[in-house]
PDB file of C-alpha atoms in Angstrom:
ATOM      1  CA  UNK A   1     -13.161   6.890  10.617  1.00 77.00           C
ATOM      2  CA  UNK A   2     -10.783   7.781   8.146  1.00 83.00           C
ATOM      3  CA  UNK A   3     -11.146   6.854   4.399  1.00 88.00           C
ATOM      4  CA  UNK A   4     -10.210   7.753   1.029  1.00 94.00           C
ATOM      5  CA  UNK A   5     -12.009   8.193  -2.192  1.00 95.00           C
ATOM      6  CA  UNK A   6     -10.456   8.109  -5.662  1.00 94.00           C
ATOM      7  CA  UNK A   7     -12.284   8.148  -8.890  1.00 88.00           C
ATOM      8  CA  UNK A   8     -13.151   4.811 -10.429  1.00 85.00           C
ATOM      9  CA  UNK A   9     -11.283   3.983 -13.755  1.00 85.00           C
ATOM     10  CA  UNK A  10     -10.203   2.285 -15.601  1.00 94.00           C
ATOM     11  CA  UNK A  11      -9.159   5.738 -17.291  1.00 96.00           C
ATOM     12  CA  UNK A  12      -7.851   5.459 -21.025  1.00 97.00           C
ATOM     13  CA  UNK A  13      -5.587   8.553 -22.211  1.00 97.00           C
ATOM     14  CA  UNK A  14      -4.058   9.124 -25.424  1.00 97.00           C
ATOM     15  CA  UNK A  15       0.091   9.697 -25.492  1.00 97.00           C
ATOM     16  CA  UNK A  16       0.650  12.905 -24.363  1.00 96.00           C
ATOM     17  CA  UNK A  17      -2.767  14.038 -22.992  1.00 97.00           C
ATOM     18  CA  UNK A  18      -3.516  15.667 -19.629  1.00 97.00           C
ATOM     19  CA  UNK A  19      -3.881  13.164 -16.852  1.00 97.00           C
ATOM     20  CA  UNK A  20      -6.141  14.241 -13.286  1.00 97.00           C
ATOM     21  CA  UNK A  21      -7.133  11.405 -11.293  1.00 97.00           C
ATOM     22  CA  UNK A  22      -9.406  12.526  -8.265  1.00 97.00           C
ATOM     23  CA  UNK A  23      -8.987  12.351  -4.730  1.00 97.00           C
ATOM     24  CA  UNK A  24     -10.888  13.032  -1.406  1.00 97.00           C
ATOM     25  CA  UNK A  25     -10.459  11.854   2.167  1.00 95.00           C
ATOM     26  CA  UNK A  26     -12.286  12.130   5.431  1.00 92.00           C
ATOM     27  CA  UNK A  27      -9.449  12.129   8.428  1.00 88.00           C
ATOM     28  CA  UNK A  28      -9.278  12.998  12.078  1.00 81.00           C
ATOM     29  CA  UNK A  29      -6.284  15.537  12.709  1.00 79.00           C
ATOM     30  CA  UNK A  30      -3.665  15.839   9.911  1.00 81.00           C
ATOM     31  CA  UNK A  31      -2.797  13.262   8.422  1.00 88.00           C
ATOM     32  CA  UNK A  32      -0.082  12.575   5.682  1.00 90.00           C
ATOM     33  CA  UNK A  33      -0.828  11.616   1.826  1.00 94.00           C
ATOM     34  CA  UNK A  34      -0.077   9.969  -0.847  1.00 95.00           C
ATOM     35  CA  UNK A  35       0.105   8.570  -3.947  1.00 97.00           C
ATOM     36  CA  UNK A  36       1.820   5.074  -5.186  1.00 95.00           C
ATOM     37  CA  UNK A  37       1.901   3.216  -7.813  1.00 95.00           C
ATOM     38  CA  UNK A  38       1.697  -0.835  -8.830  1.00 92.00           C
ATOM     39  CA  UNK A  39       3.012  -1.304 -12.221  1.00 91.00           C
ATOM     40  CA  UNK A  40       1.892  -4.526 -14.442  1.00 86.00           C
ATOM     41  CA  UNK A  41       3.235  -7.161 -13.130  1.00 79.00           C
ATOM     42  CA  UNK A  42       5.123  -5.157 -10.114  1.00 82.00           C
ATOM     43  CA  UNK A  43       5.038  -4.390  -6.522  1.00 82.00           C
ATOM     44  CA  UNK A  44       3.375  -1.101  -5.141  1.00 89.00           C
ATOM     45  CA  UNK A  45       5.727   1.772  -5.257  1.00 91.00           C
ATOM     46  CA  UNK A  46       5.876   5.364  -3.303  1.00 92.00           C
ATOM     47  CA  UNK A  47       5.173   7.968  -6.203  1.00 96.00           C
ATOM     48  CA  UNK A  48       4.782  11.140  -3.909  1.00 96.00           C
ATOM     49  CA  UNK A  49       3.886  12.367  -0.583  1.00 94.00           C
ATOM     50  CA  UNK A  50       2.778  15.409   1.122  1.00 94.00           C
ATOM     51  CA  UNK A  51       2.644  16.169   4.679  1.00 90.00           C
ATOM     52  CA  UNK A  52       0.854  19.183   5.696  1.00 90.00           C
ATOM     53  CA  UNK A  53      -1.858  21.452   3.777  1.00 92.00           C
ATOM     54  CA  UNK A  54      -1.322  23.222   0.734  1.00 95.00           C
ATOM     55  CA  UNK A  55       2.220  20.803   0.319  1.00 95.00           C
ATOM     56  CA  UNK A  56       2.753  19.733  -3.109  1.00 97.00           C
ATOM     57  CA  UNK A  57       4.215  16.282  -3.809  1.00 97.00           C
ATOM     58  CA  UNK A  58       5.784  15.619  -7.187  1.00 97.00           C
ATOM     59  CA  UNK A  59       7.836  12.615  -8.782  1.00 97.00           C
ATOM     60  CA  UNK A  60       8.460  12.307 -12.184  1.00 95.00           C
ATOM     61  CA  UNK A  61       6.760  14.496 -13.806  1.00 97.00           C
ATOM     62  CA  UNK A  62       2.992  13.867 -11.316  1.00 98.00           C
ATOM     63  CA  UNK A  63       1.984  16.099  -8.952  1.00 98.00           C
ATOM     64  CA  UNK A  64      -0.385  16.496  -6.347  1.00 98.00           C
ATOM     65  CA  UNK A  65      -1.374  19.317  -3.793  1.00 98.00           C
ATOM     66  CA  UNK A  66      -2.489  18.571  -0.270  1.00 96.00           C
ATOM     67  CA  UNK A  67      -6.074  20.933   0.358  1.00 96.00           C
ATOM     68  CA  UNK A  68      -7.291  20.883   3.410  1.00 93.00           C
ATOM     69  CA  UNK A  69     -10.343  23.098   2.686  1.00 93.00           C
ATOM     70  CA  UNK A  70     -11.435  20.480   0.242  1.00 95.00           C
ATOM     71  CA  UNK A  71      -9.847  17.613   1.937  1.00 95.00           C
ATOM     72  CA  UNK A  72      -8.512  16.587  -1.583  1.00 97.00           C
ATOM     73  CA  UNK A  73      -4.926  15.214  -3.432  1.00 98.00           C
ATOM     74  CA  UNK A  74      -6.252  14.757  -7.078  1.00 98.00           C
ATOM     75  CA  UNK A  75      -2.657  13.358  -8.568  1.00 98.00           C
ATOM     76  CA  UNK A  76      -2.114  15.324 -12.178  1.00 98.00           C
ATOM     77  CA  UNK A  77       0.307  14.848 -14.636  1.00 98.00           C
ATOM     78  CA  UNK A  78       0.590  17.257 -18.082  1.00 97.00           C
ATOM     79  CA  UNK A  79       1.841  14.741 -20.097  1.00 96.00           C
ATOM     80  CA  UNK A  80       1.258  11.280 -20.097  1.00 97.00           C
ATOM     81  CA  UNK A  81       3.741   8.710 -21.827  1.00 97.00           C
ATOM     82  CA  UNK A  82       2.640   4.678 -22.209  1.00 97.00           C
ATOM     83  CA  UNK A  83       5.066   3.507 -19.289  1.00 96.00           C
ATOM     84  CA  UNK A  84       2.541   5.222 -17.258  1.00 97.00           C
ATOM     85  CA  UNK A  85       0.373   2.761 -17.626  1.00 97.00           C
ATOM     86  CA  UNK A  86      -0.481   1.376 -14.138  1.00 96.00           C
ATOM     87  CA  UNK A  87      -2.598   1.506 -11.385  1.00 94.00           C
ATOM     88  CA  UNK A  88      -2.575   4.212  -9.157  1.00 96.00           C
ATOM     89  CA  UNK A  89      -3.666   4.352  -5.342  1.00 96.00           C
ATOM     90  CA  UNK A  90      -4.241   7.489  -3.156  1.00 96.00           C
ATOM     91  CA  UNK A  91      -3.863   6.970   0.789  1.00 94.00           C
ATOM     92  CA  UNK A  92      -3.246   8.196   3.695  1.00 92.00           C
ATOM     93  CA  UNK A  93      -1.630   7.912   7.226  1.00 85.00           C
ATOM     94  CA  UNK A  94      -3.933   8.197  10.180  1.00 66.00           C
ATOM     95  CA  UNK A  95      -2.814  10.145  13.298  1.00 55.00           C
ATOM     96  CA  UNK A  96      -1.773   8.668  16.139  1.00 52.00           C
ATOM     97  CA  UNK A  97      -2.495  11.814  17.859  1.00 46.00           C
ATOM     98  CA  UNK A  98      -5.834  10.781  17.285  1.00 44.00           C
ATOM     99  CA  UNK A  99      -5.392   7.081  17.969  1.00 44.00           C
ATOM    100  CA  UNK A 100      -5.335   6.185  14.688  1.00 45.00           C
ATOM    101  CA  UNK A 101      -2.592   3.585  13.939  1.00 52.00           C
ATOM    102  CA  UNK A 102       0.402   4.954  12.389  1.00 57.00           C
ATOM    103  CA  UNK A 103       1.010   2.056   9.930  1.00 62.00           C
ATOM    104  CA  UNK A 104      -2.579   1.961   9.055  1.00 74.00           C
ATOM    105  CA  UNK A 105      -2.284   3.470   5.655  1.00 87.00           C
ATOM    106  CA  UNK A 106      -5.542   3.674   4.571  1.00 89.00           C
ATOM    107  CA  UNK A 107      -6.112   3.084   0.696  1.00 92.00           C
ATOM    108  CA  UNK A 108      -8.619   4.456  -1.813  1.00 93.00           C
ATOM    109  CA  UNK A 109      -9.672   1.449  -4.346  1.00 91.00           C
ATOM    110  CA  UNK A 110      -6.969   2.194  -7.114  1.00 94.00           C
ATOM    111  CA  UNK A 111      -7.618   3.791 -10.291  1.00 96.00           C
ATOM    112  CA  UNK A 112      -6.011   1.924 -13.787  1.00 95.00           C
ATOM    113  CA  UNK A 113      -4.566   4.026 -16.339  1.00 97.00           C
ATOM    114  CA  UNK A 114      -4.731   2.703 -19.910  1.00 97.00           C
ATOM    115  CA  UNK A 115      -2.443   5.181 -22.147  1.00 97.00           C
ATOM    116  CA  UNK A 116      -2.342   4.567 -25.898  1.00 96.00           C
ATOM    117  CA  UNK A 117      -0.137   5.227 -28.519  1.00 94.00           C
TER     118      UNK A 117
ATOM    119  CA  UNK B   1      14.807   3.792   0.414  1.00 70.00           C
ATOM    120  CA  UNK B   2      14.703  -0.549   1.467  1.00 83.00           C
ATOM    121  CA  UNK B   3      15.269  -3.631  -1.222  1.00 90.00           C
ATOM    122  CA  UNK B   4      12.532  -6.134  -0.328  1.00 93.00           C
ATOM    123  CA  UNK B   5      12.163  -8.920  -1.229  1.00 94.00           C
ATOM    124  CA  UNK B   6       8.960 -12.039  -0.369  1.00 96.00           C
ATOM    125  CA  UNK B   7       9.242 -15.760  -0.735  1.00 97.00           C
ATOM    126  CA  UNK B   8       7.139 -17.094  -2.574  1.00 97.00           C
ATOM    127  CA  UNK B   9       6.003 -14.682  -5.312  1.00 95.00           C
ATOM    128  CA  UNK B  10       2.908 -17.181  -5.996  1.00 96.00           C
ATOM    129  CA  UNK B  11       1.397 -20.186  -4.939  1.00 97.00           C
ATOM    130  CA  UNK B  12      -1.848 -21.960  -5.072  1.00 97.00           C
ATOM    131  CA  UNK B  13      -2.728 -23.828  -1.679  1.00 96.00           C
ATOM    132  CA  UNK B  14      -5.484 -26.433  -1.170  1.00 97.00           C
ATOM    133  CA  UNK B  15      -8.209 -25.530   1.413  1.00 97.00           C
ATOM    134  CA  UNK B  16      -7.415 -26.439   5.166  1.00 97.00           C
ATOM    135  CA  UNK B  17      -3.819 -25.971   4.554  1.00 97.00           C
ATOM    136  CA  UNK B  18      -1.273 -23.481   5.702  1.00 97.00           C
ATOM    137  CA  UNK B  19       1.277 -21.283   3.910  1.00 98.00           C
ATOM    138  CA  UNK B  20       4.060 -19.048   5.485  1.00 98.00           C
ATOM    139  CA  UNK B  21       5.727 -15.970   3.562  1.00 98.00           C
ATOM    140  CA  UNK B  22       8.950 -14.411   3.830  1.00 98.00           C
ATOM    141  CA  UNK B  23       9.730 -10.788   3.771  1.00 97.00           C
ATOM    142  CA  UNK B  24      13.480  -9.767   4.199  1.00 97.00           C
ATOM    143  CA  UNK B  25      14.876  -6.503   3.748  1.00 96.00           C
ATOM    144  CA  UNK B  26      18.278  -5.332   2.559  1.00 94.00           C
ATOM    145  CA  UNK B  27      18.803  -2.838   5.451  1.00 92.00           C
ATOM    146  CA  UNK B  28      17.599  -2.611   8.984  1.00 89.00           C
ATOM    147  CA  UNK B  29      14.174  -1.036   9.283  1.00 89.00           C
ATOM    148  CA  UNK B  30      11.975   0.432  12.201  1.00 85.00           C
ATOM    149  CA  UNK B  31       8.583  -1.035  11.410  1.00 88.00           C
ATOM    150  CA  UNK B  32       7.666  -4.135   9.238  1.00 92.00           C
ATOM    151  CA  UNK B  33       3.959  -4.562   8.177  1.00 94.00           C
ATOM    152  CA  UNK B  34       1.407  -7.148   6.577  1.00 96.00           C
ATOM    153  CA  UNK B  35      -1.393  -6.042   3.950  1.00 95.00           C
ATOM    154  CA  UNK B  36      -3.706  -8.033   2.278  1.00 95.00           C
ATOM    155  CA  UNK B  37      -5.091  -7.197  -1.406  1.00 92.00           C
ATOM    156  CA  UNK B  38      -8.035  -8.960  -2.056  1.00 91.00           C
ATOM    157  CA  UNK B  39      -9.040  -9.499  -5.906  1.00 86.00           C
ATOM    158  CA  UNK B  40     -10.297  -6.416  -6.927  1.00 81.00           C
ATOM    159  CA  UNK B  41      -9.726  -4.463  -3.572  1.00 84.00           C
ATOM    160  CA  UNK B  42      -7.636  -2.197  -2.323  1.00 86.00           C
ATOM    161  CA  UNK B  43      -4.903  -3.052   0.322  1.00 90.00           C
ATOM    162  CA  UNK B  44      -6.267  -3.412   4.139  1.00 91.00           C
ATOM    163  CA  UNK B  45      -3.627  -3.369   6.564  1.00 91.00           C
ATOM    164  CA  UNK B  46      -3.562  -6.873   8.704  1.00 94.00           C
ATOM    165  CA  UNK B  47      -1.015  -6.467  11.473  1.00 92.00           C
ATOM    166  CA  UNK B  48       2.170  -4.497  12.654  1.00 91.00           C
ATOM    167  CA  UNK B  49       5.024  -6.784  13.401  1.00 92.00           C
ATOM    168  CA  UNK B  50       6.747  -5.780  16.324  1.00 85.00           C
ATOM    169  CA  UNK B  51      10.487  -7.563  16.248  1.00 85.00           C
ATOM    170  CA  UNK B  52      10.828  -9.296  19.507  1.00 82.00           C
ATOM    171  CA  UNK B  53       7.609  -9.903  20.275  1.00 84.00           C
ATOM    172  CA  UNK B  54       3.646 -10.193  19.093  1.00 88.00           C
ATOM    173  CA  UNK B  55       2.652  -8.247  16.551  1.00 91.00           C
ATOM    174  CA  UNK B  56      -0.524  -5.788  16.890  1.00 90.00           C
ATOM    175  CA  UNK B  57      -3.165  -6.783  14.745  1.00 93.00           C
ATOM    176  CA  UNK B  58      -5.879  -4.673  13.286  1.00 90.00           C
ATOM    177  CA  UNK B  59      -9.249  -4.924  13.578  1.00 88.00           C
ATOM    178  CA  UNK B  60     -10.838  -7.924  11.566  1.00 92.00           C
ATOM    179  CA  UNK B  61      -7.679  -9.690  11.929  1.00 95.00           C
ATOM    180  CA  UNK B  62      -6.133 -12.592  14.494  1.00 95.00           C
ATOM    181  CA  UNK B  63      -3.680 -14.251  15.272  1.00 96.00           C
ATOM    182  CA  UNK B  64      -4.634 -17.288  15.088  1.00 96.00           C
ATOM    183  CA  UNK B  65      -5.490 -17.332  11.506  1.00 97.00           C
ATOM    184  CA  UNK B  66      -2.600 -15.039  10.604  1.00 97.00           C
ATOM    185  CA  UNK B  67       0.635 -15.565  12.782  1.00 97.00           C
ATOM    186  CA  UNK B  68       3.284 -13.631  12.115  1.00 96.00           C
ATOM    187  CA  UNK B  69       7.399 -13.315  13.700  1.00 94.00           C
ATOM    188  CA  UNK B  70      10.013 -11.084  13.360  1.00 94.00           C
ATOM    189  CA  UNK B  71      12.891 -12.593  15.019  1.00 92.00           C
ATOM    190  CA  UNK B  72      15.336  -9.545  13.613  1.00 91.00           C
ATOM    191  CA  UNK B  73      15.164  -6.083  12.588  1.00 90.00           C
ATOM    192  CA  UNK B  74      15.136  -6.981   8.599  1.00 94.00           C
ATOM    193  CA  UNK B  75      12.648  -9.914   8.514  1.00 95.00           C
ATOM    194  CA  UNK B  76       9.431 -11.126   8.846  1.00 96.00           C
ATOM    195  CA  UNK B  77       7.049 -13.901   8.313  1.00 97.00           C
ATOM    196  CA  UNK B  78       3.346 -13.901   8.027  1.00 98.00           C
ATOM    197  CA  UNK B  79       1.768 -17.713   8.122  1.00 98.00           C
ATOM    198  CA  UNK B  80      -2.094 -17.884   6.495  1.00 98.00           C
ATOM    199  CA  UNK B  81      -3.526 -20.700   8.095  1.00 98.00           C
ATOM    200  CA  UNK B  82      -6.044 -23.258   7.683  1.00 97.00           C
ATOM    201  CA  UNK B  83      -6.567 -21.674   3.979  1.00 97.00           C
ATOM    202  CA  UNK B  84     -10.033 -21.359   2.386  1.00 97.00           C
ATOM    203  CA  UNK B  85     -10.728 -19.969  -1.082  1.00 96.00           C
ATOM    204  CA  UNK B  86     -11.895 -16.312   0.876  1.00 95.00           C
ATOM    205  CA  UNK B  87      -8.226 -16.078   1.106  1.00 97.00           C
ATOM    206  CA  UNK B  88      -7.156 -16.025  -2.010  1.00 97.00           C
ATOM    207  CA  UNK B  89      -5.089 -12.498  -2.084  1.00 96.00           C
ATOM    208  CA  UNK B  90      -2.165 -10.677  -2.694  1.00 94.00           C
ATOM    209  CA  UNK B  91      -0.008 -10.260   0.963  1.00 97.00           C
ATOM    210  CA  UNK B  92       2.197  -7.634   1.273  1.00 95.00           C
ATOM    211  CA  UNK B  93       5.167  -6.549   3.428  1.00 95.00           C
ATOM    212  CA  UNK B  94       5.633  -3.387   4.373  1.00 94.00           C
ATOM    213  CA  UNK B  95       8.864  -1.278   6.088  1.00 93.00           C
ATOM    214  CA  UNK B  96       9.936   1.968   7.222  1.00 89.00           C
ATOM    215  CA  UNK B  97      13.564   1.830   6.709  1.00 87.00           C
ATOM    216  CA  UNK B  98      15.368   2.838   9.726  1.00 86.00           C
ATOM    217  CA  UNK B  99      16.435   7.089   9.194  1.00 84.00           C
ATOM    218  CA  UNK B 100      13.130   7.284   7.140  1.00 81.00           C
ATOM    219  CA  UNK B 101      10.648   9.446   8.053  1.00 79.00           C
ATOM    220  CA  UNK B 102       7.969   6.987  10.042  1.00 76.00           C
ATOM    221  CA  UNK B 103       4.900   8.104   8.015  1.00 78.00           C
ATOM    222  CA  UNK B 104       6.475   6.849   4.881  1.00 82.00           C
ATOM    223  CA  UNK B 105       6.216   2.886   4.107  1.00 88.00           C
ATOM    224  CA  UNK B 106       7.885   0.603   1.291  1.00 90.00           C
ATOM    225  CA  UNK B 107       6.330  -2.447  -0.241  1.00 93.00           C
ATOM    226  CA  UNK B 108       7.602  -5.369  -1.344  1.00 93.00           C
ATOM    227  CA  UNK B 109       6.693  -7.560  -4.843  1.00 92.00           C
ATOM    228  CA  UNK B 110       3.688  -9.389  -2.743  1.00 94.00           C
ATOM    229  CA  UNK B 111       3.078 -12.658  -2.991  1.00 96.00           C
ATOM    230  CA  UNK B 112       0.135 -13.723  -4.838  1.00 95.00           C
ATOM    231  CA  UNK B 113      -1.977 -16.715  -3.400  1.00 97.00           C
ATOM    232  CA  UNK B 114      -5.101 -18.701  -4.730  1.00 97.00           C
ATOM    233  CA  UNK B 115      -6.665 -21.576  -2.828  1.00 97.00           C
ATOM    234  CA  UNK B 116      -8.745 -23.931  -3.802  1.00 96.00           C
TER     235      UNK B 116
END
């Protein structure tokens, strides 16, 4: 079935460093991805989305490109500030072309961000 | 976008009991769903709920231990029943606002429960 994989964190980063947080998915047919993010304390929010291969999602500054030939979304930032601190989930829709359930959005396990002044 | 908002935000239950949460929505919305978040987990998707009738529940998931209505198009309940501590989780409500693309869900705050 479908599932997605995002590298474990908790990642620390220093103010203004480089920020690439992996992810991979297995899916049946094409499905849609993306990334949100659940702030301390807050609910889960959309950050970006991207619907077909080689789409690139961005929001505030992140950015992520759908590859089909690796089957990746690795969500990348250049700059990172300290309100970025947060956890960060990849997912995905499945097809329901493919009899997946379209509001099944499958979830990798979350990756926390730590950046430091 | 939707405003959403979950009654309550928290509460700690005692085993065997039951607690419903609210999910309302500033704006009429095509499709409502329930996640669960267990400590440590990622979200798992428990049910759609279909306004006007019973929702479609996924896999690992009934309705007898998770009812859920949606009397309207902007709100939703989802009762946990007969509580034990495996439950402890955060819910969450989830819409696709109506003129949003239907791949594309919102969440609301959650509600964060521990039972004892």
């Amino acid at each position: 079935g479908n599932s997605v994989t995002q590298m474990e964190g908790p990642v620390t980063l220093s103010e203004e460093a480089f920020l690439t947080i992996n992810c991979t998915y297995t899916a049946t047919g094409y499905p849609s991805l993306f990334w949100y993010v659940q702030y301390p304390g807050e609910g889960l929010q959309l950050l970006l989305k991207a619907t077909k291969a080689d789409d690139k999602g961005s929001n505030k500054g992140f950015e992520a490109t759908y590859r089909k030939e690796t089957t990746s979304f690795h969500l990348e930032k250049g700059s990172v500030q300290v309100s970025d601190s947060a956890v960060y989930f990849c997912a995905l829709t499945g097809s329901v072309f493919y009899g997946g359930s379209q509001g099944n959005l499958i979830f990798g396990k979350g990756t926390k961000l730590s950046v430091k002044p | 976008s939707a405003v959403i908002s979950q009654k309550p935000s928290r509460d700690i239950c005692q085993r065997g009991t039951s607690l419903t949460i609210q999910c309302q929505v500033d704006s009429q919305v095509t499709m409502m769903f329930w996640y669960r978040q267990q400590p440590g987990q990622s979200l798992t998707l428990i049910a759609t709920a279909n306004q006007g009738s019973e929702a479609t529940y996924e896999s690992g998931f009934v309705i007898d231990k998770f009812p859920i209505s949606r009397p309207n198009l902007t709100f939703s309940t989802l009762t946990v029943s007969n509580m034990s501590p495996e439950d402890s989780s955060i819910y969450l409500c989830s819409v696709v606002p109506s003129g949003s693309p239907t791949d594309t869900q919102y969440f609301g705050p959650g509600t964060r429960l521990t039972v004892l």
